[in-house]
Coordinates of C-alpha atoms and ligand atoms in Angstrom, one line a residue:
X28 CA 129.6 87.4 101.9
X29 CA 133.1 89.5 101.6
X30 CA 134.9 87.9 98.6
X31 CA 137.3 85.1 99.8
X32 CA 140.8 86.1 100.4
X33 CA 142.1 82.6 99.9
X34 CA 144.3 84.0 96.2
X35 CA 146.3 85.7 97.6
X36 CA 148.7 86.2 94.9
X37 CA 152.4 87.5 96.4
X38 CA 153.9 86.9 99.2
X39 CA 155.0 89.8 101.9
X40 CA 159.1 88.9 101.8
X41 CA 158.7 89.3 98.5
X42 CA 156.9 92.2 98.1
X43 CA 159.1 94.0 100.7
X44 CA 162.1 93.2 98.2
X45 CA 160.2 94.5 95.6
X46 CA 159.5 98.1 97.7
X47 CA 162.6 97.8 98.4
X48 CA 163.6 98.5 94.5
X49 CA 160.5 100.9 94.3
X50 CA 161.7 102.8 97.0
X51 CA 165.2 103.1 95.5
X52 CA 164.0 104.2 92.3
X53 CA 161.5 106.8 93.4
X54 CA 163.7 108.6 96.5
X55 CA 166.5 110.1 94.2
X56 CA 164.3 112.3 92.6
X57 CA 164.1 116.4 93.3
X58 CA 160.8 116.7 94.5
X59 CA 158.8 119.9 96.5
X60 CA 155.0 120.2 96.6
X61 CA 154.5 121.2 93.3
X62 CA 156.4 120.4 89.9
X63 CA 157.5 117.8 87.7
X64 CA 159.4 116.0 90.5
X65 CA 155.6 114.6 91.5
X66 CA 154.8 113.9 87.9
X67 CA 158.0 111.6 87.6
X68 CA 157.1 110.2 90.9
X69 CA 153.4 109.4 89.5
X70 CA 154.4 108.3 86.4
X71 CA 156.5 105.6 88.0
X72 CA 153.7 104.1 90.3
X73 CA 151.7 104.1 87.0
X74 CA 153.8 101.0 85.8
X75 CA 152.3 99.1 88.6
X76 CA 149.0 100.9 88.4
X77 CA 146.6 102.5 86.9
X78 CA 147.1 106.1 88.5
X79 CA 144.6 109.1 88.1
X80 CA 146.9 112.1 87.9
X81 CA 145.1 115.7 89.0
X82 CA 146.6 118.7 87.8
X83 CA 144.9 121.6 89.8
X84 CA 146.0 125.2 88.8
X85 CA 147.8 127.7 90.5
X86 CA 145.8 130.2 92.6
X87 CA 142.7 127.9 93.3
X88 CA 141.6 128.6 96.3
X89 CA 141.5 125.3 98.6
X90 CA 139.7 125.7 101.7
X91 CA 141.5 128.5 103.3
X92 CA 144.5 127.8 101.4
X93 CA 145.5 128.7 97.9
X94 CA 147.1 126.2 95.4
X95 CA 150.8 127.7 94.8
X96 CA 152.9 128.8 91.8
X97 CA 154.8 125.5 90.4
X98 CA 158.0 124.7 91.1
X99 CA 160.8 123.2 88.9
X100 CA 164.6 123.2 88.7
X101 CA 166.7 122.3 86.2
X102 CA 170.6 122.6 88.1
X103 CA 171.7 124.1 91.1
X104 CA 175.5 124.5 91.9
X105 CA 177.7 126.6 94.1
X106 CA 181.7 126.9 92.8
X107 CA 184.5 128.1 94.3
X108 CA 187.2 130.5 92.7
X109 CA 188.9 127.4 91.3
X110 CA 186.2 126.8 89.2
X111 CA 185.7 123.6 91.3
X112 CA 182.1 122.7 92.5
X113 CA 181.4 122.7 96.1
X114 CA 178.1 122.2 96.0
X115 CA 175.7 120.1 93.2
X116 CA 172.4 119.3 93.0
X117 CA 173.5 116.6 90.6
X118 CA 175.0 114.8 93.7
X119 CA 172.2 114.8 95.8
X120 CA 168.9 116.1 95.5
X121 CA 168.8 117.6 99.5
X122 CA 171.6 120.1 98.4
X123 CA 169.0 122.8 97.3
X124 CA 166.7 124.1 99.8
X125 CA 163.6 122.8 98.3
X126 CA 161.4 125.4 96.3
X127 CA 164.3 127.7 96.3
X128 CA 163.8 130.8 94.2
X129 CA 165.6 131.7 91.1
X130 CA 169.3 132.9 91.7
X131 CA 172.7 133.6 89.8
X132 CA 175.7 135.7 91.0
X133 CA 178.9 135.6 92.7
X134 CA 179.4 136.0 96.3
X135 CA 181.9 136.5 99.0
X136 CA 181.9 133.6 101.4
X137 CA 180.5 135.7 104.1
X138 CA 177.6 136.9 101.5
X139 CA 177.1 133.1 101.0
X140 CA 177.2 131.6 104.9
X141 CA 173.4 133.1 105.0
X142 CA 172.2 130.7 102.5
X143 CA 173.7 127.7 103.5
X144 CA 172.8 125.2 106.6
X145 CA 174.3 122.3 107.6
X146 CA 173.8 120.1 110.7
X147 CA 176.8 120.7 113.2
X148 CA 175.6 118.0 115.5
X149 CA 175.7 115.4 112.6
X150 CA 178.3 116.8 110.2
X151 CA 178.2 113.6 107.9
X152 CA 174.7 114.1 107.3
X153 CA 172.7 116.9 104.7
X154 CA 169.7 118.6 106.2
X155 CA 166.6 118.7 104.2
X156 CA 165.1 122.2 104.5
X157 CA 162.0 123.9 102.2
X158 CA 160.9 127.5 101.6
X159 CA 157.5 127.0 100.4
X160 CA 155.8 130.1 101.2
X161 CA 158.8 132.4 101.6
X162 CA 160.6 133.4 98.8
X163 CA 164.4 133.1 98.9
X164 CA 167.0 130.4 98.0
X165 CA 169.3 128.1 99.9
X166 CA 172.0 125.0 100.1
X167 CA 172.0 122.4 102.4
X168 CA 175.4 120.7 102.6
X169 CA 177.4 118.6 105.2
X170 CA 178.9 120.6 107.7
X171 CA 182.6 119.1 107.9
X172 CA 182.5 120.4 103.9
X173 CA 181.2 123.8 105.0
X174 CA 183.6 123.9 107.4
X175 CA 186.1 123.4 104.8
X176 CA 184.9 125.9 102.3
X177 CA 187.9 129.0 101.9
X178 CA 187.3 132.5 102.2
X179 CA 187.2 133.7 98.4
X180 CA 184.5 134.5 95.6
X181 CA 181.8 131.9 95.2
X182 CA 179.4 131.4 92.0
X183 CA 175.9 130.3 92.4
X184 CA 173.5 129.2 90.0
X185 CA 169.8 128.3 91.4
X186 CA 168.2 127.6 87.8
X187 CA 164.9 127.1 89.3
X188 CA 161.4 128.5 88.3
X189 CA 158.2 129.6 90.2
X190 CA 155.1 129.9 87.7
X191 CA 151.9 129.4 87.5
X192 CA 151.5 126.0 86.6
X193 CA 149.7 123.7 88.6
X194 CA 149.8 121.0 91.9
X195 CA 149.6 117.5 90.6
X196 CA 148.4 114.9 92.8
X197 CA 147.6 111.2 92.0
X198 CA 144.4 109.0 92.6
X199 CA 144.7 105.2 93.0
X200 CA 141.0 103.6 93.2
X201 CA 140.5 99.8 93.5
X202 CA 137.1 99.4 92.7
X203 CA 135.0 96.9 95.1
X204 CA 131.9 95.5 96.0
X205 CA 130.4 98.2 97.6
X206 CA 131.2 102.2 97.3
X207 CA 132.1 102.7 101.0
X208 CA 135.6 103.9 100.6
X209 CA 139.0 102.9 102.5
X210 CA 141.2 106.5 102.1
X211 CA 144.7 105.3 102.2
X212 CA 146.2 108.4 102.0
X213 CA 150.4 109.1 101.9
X214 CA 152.6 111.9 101.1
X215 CA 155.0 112.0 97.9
X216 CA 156.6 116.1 98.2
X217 CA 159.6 114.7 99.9
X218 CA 163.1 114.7 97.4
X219 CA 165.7 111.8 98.3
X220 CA 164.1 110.7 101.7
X221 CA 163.9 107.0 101.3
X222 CA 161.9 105.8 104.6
X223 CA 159.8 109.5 104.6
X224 CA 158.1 108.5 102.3
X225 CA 158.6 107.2 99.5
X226 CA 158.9 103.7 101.7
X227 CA 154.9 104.4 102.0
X228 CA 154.8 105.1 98.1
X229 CA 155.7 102.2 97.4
X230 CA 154.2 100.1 100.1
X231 CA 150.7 101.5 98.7
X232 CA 151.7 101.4 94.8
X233 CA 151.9 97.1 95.7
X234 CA 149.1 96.7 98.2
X235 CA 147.0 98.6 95.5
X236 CA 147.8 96.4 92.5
X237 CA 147.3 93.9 95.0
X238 CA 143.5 94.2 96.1
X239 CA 143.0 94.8 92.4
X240 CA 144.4 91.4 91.8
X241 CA 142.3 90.1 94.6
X242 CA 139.1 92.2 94.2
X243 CA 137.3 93.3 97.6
X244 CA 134.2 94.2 99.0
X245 CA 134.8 97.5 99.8
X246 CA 136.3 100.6 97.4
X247 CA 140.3 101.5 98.1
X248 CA 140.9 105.2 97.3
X249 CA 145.2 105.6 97.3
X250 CA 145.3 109.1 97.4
X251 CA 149.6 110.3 96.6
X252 CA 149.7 113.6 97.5
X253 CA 151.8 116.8 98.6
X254 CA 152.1 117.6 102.3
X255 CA 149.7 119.3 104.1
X256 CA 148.5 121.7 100.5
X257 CA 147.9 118.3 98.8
X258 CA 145.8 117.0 101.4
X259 CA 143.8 120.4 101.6
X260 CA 143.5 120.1 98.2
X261 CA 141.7 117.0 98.2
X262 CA 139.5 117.5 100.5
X263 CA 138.8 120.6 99.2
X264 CA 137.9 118.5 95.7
X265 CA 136.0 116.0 98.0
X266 CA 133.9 117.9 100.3
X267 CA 131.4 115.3 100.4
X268 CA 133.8 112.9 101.5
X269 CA 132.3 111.7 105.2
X270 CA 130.0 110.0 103.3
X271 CA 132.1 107.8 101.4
X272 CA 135.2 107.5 103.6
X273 CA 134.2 104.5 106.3
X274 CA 137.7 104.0 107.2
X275 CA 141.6 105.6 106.8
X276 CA 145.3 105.3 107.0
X277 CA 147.6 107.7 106.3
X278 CA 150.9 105.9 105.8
X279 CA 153.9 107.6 106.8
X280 CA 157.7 106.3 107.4
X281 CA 157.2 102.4 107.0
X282 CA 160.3 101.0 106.1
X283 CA 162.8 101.4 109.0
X284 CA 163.6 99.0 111.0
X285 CA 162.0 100.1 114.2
X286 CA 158.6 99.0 115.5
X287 CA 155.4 99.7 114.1
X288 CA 153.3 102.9 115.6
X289 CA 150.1 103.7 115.4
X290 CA 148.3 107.1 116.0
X291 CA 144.4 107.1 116.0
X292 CA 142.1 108.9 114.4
X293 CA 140.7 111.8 116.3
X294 CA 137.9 109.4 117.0
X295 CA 139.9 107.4 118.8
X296 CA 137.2 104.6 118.5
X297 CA 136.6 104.7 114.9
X298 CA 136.7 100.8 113.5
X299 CA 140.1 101.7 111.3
X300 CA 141.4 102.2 115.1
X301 CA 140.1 99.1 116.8
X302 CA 140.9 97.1 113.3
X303 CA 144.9 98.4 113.7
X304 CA 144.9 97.5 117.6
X305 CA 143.8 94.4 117.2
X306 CA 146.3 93.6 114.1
X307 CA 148.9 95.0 116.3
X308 CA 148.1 93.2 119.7
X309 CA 148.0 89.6 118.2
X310 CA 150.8 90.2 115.9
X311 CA 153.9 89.0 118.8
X312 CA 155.9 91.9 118.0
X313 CA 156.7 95.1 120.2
X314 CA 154.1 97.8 119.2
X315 CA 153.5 101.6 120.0
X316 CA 150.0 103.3 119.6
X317 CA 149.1 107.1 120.6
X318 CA 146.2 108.9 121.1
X319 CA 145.3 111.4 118.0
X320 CA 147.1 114.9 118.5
X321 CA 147.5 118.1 115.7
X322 CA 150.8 117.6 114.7
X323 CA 152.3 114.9 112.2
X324 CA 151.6 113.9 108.9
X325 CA 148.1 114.4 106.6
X326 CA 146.0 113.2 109.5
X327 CA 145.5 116.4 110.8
X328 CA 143.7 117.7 107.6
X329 CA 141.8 114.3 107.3
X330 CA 140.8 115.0 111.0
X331 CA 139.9 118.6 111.0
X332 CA 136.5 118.9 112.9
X333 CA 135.0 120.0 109.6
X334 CA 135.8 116.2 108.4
X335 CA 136.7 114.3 111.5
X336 CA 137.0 111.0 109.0
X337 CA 138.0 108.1 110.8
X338 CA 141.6 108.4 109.8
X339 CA 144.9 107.0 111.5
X340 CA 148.4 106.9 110.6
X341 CA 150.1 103.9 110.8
X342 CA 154.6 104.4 110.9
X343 CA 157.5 102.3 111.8
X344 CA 159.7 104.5 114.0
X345 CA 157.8 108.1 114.2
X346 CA 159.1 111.3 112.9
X347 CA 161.8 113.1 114.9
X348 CA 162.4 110.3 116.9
X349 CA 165.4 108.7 114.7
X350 CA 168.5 110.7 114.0
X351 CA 168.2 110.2 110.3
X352 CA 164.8 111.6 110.2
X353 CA 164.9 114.5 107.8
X354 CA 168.7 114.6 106.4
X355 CA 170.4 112.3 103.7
X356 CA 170.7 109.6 106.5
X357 CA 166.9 108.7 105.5
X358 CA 168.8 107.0 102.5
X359 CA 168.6 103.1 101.2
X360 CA 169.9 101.7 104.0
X361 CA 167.8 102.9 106.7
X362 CA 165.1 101.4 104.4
X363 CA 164.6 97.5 105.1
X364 CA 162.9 95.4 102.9
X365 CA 162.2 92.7 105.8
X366 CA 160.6 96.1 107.7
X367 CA 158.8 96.9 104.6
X368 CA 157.6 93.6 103.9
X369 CA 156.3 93.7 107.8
X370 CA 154.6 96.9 107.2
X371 CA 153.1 95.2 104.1
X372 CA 151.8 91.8 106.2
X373 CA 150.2 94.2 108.5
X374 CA 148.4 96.1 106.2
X375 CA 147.1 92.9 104.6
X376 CA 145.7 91.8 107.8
X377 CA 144.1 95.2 108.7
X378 CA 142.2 94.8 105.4
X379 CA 141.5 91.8 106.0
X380 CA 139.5 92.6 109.4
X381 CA 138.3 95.6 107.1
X382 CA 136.9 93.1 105.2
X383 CA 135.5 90.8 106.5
X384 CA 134.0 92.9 109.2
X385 CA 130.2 92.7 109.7
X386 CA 127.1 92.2 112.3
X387 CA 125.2 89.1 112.6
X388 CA 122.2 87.7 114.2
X389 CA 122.3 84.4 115.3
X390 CA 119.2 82.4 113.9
X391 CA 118.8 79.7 116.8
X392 CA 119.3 81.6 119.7
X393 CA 117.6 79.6 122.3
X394 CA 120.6 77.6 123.8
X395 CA 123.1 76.8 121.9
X396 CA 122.4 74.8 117.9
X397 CA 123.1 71.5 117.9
X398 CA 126.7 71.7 116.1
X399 CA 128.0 68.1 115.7
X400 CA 125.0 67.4 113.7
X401 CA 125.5 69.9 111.3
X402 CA 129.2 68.5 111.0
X403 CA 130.5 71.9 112.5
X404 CA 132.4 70.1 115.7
X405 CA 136.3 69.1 113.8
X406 CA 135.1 69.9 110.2
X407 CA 136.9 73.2 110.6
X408 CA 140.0 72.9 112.6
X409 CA 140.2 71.8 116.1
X410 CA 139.3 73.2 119.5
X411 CA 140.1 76.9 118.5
X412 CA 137.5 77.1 115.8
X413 CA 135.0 75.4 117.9
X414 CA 135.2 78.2 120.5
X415 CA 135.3 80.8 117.6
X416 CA 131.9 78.9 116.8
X417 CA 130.6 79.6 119.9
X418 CA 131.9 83.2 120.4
X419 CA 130.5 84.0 117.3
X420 CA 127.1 82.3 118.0
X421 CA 126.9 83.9 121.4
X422 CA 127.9 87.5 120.7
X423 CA 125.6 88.0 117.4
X424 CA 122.8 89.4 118.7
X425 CA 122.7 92.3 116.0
X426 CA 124.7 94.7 118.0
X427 CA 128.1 93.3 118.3
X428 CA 130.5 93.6 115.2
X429 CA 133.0 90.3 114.3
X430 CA 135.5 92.9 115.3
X431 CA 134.2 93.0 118.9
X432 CA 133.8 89.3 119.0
X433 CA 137.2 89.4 118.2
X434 CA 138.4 91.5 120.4
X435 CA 136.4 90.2 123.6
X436 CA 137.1 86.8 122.8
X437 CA 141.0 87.6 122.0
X438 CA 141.2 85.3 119.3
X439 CA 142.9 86.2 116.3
X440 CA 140.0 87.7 113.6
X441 CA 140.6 85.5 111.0
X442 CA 139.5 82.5 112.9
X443 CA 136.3 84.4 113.9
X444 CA 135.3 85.1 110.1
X445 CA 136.0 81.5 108.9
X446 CA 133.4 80.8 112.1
X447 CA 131.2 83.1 110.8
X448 CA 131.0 82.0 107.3
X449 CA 131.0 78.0 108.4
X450 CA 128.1 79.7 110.3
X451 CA 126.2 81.5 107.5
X452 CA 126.5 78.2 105.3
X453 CA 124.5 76.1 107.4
X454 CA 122.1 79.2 108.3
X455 CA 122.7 79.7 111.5
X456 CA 123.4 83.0 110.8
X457 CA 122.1 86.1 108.9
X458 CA 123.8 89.5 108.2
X459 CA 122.1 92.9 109.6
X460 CA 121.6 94.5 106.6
X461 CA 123.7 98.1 107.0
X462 CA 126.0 97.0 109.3
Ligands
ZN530 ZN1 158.9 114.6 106.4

């Protein structure tokens, strides 16, 4: 039997505060794919947790990628002939194009306009821009202060390095039961971007040291990881994988305050997908879900045919479709701990169907067992848990999953499982071993 979930030890309101502060603390920090910005990152989720940190050199070849040089910066500044700073990385860490090379010199304004991009449709806001395989440096600023910048001599300093070094990457796993593996999977590259992502940073930093507090029946893999190179890179350390991964979620922009979205694996049918659904249909709130397509977050690496692991992604509002996405609106306020804490409840209930998911046979198939004698009729709770009784003895007949007894019957899983185990106690039922 699944261990009982009955401890659970915080609640989600609080939890949401306390991603809240997580959140605020991580999303300041210059980040980029590689470097020590990731380190710092890891090194804070390692207070909550015990973190695996991977350091995997530069030039390894990753599937049919290679691991790039290692980025760092110290300060980045642009001054005007006044001596006064115009631009500072000190003020906000989206002012330098991310993984911007090495540069010092002075500049005419017109020698500087090349290197410097702004958003004219939202001139209050900073765009967040990267160079990762192109080598050249950049400033991102608002564009009422580019506007405003004079014609005149202009000194830059992009104390930045590109080495060899290495791409760091960090391992959470939450040791259960059994080694079938749940890949919860979320990007940390991103510099001062509150909801993408360090909102999902920090929502799986607490659900991790949660399930550790609980224990579970199956294994939790958190894997923190660069964009797109980091997810190669794991997979390219993991090629065996499919074996292990049963079920996925990349997490990706969970703490704004729009509705939760889910995009399915490239399955489409995988369990992870029907588990989300269900948690999503029965929750009362407004919901979005989309088929699988190549574009997004690390779901596409995780669902390259050569994998094809039952992976979703589950977001609040997706990416590109709010105006902060991607600029220094993505800040602390755009973050809500009540949508965090949301996003938090929901992933509690998806593992929970995770679970507590299984197939059954029912042992007295032949009409139905009489229940009152066994104290089954009102021991349990009312008229619901009676038909959950008789869902559950109706539907095991091997083949159907509690998920599916779920789902057909529309009640809400949890009520299924507690029929199930009432079930299993007075040996009416009996597992199918592999299922
Ligand atoms: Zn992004």
């Amino acid at each position: 039997m699944p261990p009982s979930h009955s401890h659970a030890t915080t609640d989600p309101s609080a939890v949401g505060r306390e991603a809240w502060r997580l959140v605020e603390r991580l999303y300041p920090i210059p980040r980029s794919i590689t470097g020590d910005g990731v380190r710092t990152t890891l090194a804070i989720v390692g207070e909550h947790v015990p973190v695996q940190v991977h350091e995997v050199p530069t030039g390894t070849p990753v599937l049919d990628w290679t691991v790039p040089m290692e980025w760092n910066v110290r300060e980045a500044w642009i001054t005007d002939g006044a001596g006064r700073r115009v631009v500072d990385l000190a003020d906000h860490a989206l002012h330098l194009m991310v993984h911007s090379a090495p540069f010092r010199g002075r500049l005419s304004l017109d020698e500087l306009r090349p290197h410097l991009y702004s958003l004219p449709e939202q001139p209050d806001l900073i765009p967040y821009r990267t160079s990762y395989y192109q080598e050249r440096w950049g400033f991102c600023l608002r564009h009422r202060d580019l506007e405003a910048l004079k014609d005149g001599e202009y000194e830059v300093c992009v104390d930045t390095s590109l080495e060899d070094g290495h791409l760091t990457y960090g391992e959470v796993v939450v040791q259960g039961e059994e080694s079938a593996e749940v890949l919860v999977s979320a990007h940390v590259c991103h510099p001062q971007l509150a909801n993408d992502n360090q909102s999902s940073v920090a929502l799986a930093t607490l659900l991790a040291r949660e399930l550790a507090a609980r224990g579970t029946r199956l294994t939790y893999r958190f894997v923190l990881v660069p964009g797109t190179i980091g997810a190669i890179t794991w997979l390219a350390r993991n090629e065996d994988c499919a074996e292990r991964v049963r079920h996925g979620l990349v997490l990706a922009g969970t703490g704004d305050a729009g509705h939760l979205s889910y995009k399915r694996s490239r399955r489409g049918d995988a369990t992870i997908d029907r588990a989300v659904e269900h948690v999503l249909a029965r929750s009362g709130a407004p919901y979005d879900i989309e088929d699988f397509w190549p574009w997004g977050y690390d779901e596409r690496q995780y669902c390259s045919p050569g994998f094809d692991l039952p992976v979703g992604c589950l977001m609040r509002t997706p990416h590109g479709r709010y105006p902060e996405y991607h600029t220094s609106g993505d800040d602390m306020d755009l973050v809500r701990p009540e949508a965090l804490a949301d996003t938090y409840a929901k992933l509690l209930d998806i593992v929970a169907v995770l679970e507590g998911n299984g197939r059954y046979v029912n042992l007295s198939p032949k009409g139905e067992p009489q229940l009152g004698r066994r104290g089954l009729y009102g021991a349990i709770g009312g008229r619901e848990q009676e038909l959950a009784l008789l869902w559950v003895l109706n539907a095991s007949d091997g083949s159907a999953s509690l998920l599916d007894v779920a789902t057909r019957s529309g009640m809400p899983f949890p009520a299924i499982r507690a029929a199930a185990d009432a079930l299993l106690e007075h040996d009416l039922l009996a597992p199918v071993s592999g299922a």
